[in-house]
CSV table of C-alpha atoms in Angstrom, one decimal:
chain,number,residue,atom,x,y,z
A,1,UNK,CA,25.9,-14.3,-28.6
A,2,UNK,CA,28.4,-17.1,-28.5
A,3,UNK,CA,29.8,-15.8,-25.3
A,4,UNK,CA,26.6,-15.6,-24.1
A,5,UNK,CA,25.7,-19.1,-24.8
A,6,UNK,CA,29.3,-20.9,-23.1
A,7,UNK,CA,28.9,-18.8,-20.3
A,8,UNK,CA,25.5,-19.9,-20.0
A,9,UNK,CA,26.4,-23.6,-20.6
A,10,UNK,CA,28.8,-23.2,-17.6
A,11,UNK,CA,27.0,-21.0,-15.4
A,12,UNK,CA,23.6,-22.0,-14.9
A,13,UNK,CA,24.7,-26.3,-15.0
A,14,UNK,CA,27.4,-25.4,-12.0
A,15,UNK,CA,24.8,-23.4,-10.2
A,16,UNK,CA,22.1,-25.6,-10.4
A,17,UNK,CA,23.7,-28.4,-9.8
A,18,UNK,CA,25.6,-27.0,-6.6
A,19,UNK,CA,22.7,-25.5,-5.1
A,20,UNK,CA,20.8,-29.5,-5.2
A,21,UNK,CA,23.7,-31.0,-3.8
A,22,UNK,CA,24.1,-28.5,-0.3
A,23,UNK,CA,20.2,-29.0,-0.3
A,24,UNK,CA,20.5,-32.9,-0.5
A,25,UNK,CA,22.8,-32.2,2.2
A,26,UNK,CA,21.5,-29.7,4.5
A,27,UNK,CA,17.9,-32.4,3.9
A,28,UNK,CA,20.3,-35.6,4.9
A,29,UNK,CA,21.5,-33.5,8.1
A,30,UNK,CA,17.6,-31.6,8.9
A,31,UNK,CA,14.7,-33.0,7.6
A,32,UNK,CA,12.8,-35.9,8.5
A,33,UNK,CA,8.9,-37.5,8.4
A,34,UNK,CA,6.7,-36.2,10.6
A,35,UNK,CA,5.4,-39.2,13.0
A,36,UNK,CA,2.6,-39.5,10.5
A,37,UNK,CA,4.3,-40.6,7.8
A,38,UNK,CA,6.9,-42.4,9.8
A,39,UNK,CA,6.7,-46.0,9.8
A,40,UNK,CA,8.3,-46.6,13.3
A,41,UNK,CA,5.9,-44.3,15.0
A,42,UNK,CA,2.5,-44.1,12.7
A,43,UNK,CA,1.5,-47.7,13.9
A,44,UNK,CA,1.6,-47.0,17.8
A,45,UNK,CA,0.1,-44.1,17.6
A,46,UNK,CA,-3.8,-45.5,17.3
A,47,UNK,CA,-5.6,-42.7,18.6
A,48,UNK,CA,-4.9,-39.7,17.0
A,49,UNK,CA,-6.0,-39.6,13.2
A,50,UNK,CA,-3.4,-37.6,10.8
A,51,UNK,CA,-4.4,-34.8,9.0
A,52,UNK,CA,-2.9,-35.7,5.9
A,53,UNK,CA,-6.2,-36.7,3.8
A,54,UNK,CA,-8.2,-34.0,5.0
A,55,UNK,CA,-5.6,-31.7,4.3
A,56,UNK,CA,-4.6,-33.0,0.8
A,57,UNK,CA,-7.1,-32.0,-1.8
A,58,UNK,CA,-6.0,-28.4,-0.4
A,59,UNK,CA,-2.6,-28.9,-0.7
A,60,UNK,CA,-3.7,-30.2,-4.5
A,61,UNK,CA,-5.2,-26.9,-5.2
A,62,UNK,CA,-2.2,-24.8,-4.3
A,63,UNK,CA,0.0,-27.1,-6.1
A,64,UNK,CA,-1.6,-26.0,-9.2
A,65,UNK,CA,-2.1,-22.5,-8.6
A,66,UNK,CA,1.9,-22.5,-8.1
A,67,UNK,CA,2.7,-24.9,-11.3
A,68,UNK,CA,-0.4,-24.0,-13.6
A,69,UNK,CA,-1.5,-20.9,-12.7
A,70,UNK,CA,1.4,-18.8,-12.2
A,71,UNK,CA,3.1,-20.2,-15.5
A,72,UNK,CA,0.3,-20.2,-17.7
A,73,UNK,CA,-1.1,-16.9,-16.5
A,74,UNK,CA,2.1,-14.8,-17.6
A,75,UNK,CA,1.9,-16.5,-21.2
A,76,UNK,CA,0.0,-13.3,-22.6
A,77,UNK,CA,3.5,-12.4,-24.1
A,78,UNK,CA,4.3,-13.6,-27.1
A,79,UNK,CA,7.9,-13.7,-26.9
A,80,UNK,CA,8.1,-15.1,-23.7
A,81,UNK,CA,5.6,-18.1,-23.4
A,82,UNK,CA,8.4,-20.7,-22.9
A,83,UNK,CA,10.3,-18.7,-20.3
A,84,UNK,CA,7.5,-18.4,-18.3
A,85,UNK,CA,6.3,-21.7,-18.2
A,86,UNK,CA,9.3,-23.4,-18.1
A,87,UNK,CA,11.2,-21.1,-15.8
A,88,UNK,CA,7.8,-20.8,-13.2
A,89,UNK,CA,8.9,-24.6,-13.1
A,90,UNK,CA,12.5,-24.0,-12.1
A,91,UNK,CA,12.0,-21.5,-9.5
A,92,UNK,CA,9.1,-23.1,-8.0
A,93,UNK,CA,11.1,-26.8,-8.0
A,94,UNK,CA,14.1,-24.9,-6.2
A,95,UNK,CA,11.8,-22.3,-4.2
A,96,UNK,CA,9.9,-25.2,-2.5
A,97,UNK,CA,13.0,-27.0,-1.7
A,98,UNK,CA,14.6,-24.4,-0.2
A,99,UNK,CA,11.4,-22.7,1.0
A,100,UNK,CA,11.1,-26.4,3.4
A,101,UNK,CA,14.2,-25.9,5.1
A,102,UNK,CA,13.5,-22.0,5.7
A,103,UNK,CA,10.7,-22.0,7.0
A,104,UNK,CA,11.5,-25.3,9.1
A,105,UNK,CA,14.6,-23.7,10.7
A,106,UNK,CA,12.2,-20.4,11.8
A,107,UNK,CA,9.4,-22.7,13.0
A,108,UNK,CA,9.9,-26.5,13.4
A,109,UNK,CA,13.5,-27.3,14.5
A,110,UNK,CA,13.2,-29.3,17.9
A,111,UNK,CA,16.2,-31.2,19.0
A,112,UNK,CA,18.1,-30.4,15.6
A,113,UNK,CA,15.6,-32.0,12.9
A,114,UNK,CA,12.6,-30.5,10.7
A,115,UNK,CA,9.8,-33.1,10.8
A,116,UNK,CA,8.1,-32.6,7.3
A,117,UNK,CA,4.0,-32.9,7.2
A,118,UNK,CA,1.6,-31.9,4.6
A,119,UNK,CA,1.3,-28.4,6.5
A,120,UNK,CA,5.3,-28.2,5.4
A,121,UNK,CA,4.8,-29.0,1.7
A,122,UNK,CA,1.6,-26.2,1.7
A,123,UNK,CA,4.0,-23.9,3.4
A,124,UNK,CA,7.1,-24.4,1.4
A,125,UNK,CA,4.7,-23.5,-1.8
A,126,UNK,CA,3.5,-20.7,-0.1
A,127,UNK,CA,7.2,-19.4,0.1
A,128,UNK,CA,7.6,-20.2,-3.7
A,129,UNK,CA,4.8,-18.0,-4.3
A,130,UNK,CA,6.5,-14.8,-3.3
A,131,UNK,CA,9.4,-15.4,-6.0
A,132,UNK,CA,6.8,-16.3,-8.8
A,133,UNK,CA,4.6,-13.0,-8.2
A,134,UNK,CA,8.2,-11.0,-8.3
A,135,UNK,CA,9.2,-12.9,-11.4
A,136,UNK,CA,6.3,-11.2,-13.1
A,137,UNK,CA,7.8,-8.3,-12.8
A,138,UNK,CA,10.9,-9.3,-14.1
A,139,UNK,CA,9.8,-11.9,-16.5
A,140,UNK,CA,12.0,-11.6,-20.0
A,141,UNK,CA,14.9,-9.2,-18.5
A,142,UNK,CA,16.8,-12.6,-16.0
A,143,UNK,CA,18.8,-15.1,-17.3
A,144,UNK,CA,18.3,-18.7,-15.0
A,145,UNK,CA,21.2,-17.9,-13.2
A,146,UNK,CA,19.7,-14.8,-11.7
A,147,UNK,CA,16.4,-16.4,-11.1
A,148,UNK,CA,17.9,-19.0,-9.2
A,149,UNK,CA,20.3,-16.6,-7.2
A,150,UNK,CA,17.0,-14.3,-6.8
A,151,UNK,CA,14.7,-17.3,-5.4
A,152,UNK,CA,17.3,-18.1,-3.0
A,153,UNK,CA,17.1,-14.7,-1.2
A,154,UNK,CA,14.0,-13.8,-1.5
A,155,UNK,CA,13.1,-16.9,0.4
A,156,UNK,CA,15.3,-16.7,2.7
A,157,UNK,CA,14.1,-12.6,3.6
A,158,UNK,CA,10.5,-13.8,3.4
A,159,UNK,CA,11.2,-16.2,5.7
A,160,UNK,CA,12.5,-14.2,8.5
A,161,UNK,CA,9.9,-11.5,7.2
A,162,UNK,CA,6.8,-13.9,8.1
A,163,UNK,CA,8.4,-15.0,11.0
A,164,UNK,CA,8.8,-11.5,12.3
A,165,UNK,CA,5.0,-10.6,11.1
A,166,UNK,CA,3.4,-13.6,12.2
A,167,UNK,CA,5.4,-15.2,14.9
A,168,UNK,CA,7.1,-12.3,17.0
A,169,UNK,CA,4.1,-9.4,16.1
A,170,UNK,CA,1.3,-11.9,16.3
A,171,UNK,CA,-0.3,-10.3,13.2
A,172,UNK,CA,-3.0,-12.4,11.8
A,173,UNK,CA,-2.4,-12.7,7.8
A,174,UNK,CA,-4.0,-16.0,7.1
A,175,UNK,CA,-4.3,-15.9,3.1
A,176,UNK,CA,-1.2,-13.8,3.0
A,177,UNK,CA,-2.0,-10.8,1.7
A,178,UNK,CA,0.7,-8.9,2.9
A,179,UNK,CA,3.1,-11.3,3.5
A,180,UNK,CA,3.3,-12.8,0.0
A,181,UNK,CA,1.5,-10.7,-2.4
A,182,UNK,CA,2.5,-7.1,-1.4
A,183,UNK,CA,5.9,-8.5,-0.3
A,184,UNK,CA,6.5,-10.5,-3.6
A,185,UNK,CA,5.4,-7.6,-5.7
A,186,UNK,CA,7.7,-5.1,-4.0
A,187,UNK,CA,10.4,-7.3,-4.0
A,188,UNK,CA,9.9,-8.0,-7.7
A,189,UNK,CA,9.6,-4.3,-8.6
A,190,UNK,CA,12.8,-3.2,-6.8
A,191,UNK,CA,15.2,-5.8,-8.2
A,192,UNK,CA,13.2,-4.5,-11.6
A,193,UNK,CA,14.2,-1.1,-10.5
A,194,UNK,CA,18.1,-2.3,-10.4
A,195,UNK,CA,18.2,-4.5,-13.6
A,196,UNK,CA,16.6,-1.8,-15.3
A,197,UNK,CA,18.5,-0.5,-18.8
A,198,UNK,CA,17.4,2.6,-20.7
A,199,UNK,CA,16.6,0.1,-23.9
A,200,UNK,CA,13.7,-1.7,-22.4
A,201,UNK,CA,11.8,1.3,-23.0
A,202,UNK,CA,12.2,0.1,-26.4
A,203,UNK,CA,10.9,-2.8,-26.4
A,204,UNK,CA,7.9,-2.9,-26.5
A,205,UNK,CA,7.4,-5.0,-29.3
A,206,UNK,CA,7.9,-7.7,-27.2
A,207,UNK,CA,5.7,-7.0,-24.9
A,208,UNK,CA,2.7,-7.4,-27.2
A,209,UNK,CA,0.2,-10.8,-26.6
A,210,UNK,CA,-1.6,-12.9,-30.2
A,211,UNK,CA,-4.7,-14.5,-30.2
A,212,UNK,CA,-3.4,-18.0,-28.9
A,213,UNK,CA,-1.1,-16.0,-26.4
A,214,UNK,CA,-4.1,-14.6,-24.6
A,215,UNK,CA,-5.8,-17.5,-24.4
A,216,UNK,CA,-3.2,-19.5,-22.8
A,217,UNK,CA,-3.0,-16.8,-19.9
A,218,UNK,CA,-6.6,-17.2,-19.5
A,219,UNK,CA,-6.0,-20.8,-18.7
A,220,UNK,CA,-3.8,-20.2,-15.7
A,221,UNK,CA,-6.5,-17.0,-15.0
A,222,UNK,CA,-9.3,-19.7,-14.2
A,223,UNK,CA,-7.0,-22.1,-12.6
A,224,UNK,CA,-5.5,-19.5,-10.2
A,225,UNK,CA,-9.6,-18.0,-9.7
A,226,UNK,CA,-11.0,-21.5,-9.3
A,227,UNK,CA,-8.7,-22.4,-6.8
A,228,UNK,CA,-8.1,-19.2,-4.9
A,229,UNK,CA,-10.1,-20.2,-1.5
A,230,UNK,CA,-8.0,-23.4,-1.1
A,231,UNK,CA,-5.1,-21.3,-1.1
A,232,UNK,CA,-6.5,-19.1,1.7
A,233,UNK,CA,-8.6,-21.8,3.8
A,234,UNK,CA,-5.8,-24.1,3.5
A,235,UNK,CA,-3.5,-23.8,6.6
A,236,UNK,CA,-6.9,-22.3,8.5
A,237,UNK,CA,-6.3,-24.4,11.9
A,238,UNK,CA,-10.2,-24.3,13.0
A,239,UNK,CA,-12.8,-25.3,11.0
A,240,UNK,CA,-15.7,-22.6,11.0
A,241,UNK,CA,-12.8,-20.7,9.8
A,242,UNK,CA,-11.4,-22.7,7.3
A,243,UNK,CA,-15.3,-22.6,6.4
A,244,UNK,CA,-15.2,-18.6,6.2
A,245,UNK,CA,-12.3,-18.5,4.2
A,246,UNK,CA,-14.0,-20.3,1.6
A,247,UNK,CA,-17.2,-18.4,1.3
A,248,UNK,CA,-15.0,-14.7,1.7
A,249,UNK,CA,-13.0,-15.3,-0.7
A,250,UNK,CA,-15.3,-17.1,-3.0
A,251,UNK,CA,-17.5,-14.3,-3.0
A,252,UNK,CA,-14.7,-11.3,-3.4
A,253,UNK,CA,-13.7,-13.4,-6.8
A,254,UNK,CA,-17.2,-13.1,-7.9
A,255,UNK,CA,-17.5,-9.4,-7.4
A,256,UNK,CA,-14.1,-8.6,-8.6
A,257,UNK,CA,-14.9,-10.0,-11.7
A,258,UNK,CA,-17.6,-8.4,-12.4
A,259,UNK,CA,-16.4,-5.0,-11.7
A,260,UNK,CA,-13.1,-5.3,-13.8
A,261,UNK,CA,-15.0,-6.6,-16.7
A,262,UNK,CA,-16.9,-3.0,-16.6
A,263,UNK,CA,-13.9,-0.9,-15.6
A,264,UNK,CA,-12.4,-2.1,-18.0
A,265,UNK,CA,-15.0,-1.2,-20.6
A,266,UNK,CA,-15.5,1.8,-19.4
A,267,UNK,CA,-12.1,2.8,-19.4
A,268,UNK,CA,-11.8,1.8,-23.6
A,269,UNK,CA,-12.8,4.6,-26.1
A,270,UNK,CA,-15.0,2.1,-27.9
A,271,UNK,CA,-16.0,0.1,-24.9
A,272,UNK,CA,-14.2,-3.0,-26.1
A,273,UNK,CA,-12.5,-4.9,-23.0
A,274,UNK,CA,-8.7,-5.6,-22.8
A,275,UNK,CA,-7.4,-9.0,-22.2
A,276,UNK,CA,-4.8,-7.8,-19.6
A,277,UNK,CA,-7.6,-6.4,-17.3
A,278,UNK,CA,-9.5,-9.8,-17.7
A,279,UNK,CA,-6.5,-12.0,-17.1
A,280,UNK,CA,-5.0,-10.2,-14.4
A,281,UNK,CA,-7.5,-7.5,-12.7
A,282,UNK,CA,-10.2,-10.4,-12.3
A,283,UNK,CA,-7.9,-12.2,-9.7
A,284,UNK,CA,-7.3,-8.8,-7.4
A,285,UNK,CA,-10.4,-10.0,-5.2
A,286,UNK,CA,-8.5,-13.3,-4.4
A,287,UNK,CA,-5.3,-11.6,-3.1
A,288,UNK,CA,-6.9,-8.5,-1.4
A,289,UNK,CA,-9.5,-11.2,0.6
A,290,UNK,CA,-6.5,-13.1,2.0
A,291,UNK,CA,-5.9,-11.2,5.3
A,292,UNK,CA,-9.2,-11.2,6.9
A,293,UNK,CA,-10.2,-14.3,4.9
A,294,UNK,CA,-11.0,-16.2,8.0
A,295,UNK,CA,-12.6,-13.6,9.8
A,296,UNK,CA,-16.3,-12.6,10.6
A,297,UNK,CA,-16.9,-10.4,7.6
A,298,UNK,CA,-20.3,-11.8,6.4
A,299,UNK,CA,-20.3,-12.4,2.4
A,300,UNK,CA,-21.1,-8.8,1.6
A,301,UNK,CA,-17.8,-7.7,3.3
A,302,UNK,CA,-15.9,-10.6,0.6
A,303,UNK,CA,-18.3,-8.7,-2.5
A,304,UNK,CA,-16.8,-5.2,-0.7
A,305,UNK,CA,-13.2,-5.6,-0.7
A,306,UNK,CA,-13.5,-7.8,-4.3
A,307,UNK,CA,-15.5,-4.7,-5.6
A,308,UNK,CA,-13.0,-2.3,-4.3
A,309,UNK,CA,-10.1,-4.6,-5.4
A,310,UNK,CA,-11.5,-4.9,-9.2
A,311,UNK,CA,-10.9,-0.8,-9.1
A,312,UNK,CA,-8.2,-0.2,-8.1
A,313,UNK,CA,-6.4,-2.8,-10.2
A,314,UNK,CA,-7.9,-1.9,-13.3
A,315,UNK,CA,-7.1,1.6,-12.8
A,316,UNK,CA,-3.6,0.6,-11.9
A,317,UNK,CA,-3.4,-1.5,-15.6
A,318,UNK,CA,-4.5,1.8,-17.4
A,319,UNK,CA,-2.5,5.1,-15.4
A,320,UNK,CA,0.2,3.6,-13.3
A,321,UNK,CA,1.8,0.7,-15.3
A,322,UNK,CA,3.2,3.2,-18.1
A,323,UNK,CA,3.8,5.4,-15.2
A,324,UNK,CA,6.4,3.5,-13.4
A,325,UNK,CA,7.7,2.1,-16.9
A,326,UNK,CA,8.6,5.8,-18.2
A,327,UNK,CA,8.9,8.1,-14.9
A,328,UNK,CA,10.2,5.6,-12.3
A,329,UNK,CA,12.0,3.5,-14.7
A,330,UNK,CA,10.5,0.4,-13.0
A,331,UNK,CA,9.8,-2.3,-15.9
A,332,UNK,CA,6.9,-4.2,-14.3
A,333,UNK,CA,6.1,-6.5,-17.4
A,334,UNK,CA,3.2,-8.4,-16.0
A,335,UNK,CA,1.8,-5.6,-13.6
A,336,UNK,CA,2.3,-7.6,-10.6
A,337,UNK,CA,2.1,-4.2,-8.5
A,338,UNK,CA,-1.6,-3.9,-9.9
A,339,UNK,CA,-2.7,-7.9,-9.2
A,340,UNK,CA,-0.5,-8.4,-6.4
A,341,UNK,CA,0.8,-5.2,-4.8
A,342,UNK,CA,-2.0,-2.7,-4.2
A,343,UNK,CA,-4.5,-6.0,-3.4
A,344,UNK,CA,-2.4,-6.9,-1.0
A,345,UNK,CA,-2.6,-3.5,0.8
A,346,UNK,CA,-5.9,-3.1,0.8
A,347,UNK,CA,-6.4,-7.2,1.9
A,348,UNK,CA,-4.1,-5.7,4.8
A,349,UNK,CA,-6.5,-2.9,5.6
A,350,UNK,CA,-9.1,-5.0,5.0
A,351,UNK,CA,-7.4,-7.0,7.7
A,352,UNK,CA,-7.3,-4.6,10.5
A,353,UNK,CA,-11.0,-3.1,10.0
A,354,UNK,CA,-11.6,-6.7,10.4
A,355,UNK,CA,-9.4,-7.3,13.2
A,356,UNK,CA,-11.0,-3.9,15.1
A,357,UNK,CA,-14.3,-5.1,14.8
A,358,UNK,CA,-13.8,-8.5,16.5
A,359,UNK,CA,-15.7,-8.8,20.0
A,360,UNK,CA,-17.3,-11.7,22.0
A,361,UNK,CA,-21.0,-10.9,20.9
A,362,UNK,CA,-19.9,-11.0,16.6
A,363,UNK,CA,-17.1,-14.4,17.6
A,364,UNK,CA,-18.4,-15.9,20.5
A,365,UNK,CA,-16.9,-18.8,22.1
A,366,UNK,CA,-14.9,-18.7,19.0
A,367,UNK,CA,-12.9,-15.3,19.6
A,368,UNK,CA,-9.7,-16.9,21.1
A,369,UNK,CA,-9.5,-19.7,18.3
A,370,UNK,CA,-9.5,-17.0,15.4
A,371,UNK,CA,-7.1,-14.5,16.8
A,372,UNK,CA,-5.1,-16.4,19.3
């Protein structure tokens, strides 16, 4: 233990430290305002209005999904409340930072510099996203230095990921489904695969949640549900279908609620419903409604795929969690493959039945703007 705490008094202050400085760097050399926010250029420019307070309560909402409702959502542990809290904080803080300049490099480099808008900032916590979802799998086996080295990959192989999805194969995956949530969860579940050691399936002791542990999970649950359809509608370039992503997703949340409470239920002996299934399952409507979010689905297509969503994730709590724990050896201590990974494919199925039924007589005038 002493060891352990000089390494880790040297480690994780050298890291940290050297990863801000080549970012204040690599910022000095890249990034700069976008013309909105730049006082040299916002004053002549009379006619066009920014997008910045339209934008902003949106970019509010995902803010605290990323800093509230991640963190407070994998509380349920007893052991590990701190860590994931405090360490959701670190890797979002650095994952944003370097998220910025990944995602500027891939899309918004013109003659050598990144100009930063609110769309960057709603982007860049997008990116962090993928590295919180995968800490849940992980969450109590990494040190801070292996977080840190972890969010700096995984960003950077989203990046290029989402780039090669969404800019070079055109596929539409507004709310992310695939790109974020089934990629984070993989992602999380195969570096769980590697760290794995034969004692954790000891432990769990530690895995266990307390009264007051549950109900601070079920704090980030209804910040992360609440605020679920900004996260979709927010980068939504038209309107009507910022508009759609709204009602969608707000009405797959509903029905996945309700369906997970009575899985869950009915899945108990005595009837009596588990806290993981309401924390966790009752957000699987938000992540598998992200692909075809914007699209012309009508509200009983959201209710469908939350309905369907609910399932499958609550099934996935019960049969597979212990089955990848003690026949794949794949520790997945907050079941981010049941919230985040099987949601996410069916949100990408949901996305090409949706995709496969667009025509000029459902869209209208409106076909080209929603898949361009």
């Amino acid at each position: 233990p002493a060891s352990y705490s000089t390494n880790m008094r040297l480690k994780f202050p050298i890291l940290a430290i050297t990863l801000e400085a080549v970012i204040i760097i690599l910022y000095g050399i890249f990034i700069t305002y976008d013309d909105g926010a730049n006082s040299q250029l916002a004053h002549k420019n009379t006619t066009e209005s920014d997008p910045f307070y339209k934008i902003y309560p949106s970019f509010q909402d995902v803010h605290v999904m990323i800093f509230v409702g991640f963190g407070f959502l994998m509380t349920f542990l007893k052991r590990y409340g701190f860590s994931s809290v405090g360490f959701n904080l670190l890797i979002a803080a650095f994952g944003l930072q370097w998220g910025t300049l990944m995602q500027g490099w891939l899309h918004h480099l013109k003659n050598g510099k990144i100009k930063v808008n609110i769309f960057s900032l709603i982007n860049a916590d997008f990116s962090t996203a993928t590295v919180l979802i995968s800490f849940g799998a992980i969450l109590g086996t990494t040190s801070p230095v292996q977080l840190l080295i972890m969010t700096l990959l995984e960003i950077t192989i989203f990046a290029a990921n989402e780039h090669l999805v969404t800019g070079i194969l055109q596929v539409k995956d507004v709310g992310a489904s695939m790109t974020i949530h089934a990629f984070g969860a993989y992602f999380g579940l195969a570096v769980s695969r590697v760290l794995y050691r034969p004692g954790l399936q000891d432990s769990h002791e530690n895995e266990g949640s307390v009264y007051h542990s549950d109900l601070f999970a079920m704090i980030g649950t209804l910040f992360l549900w609440m605020f679920w359809p900004s996260f979709h509608s927010a980068i939504v370039e038209i309107p009507d279908g910022q508009y759609r992503a709204i009602i969608n997703t707000y009405y797959s949340l509903a029905a996945c609620v309700l369906t997970a409470y009575a899985l869950s239920s009915l899945l108990d002996k005595k009837g009596k419903l588990d806290m993981v299934h309401i924390q966790n399952a009752t957000l699987a409507g938000g992540v598998a409604a992200g692909t075809a979010a914007d699209m012309m689905i009508y509200p009983y297509g959201g209710l469908l795929i939350g309905f369907t969503a609910g399932i499958i994730s609550t099934l996935g709590f019960k049969y597979l969690t212990p089955i990848f724990a003690f026949k794949l050896n794949i520790h997945d201590t907050c079941g981010v493959h049941n919230l985040h990974g099987m949601p996410g494919i069916i949100g990408g199925l949901a996305g090409i039945i949706g995709a496969a039924m667009a025509s000029r007589t459902l869209y209208g005038d409106g076909l080209e703007l929603t898949f361009p």
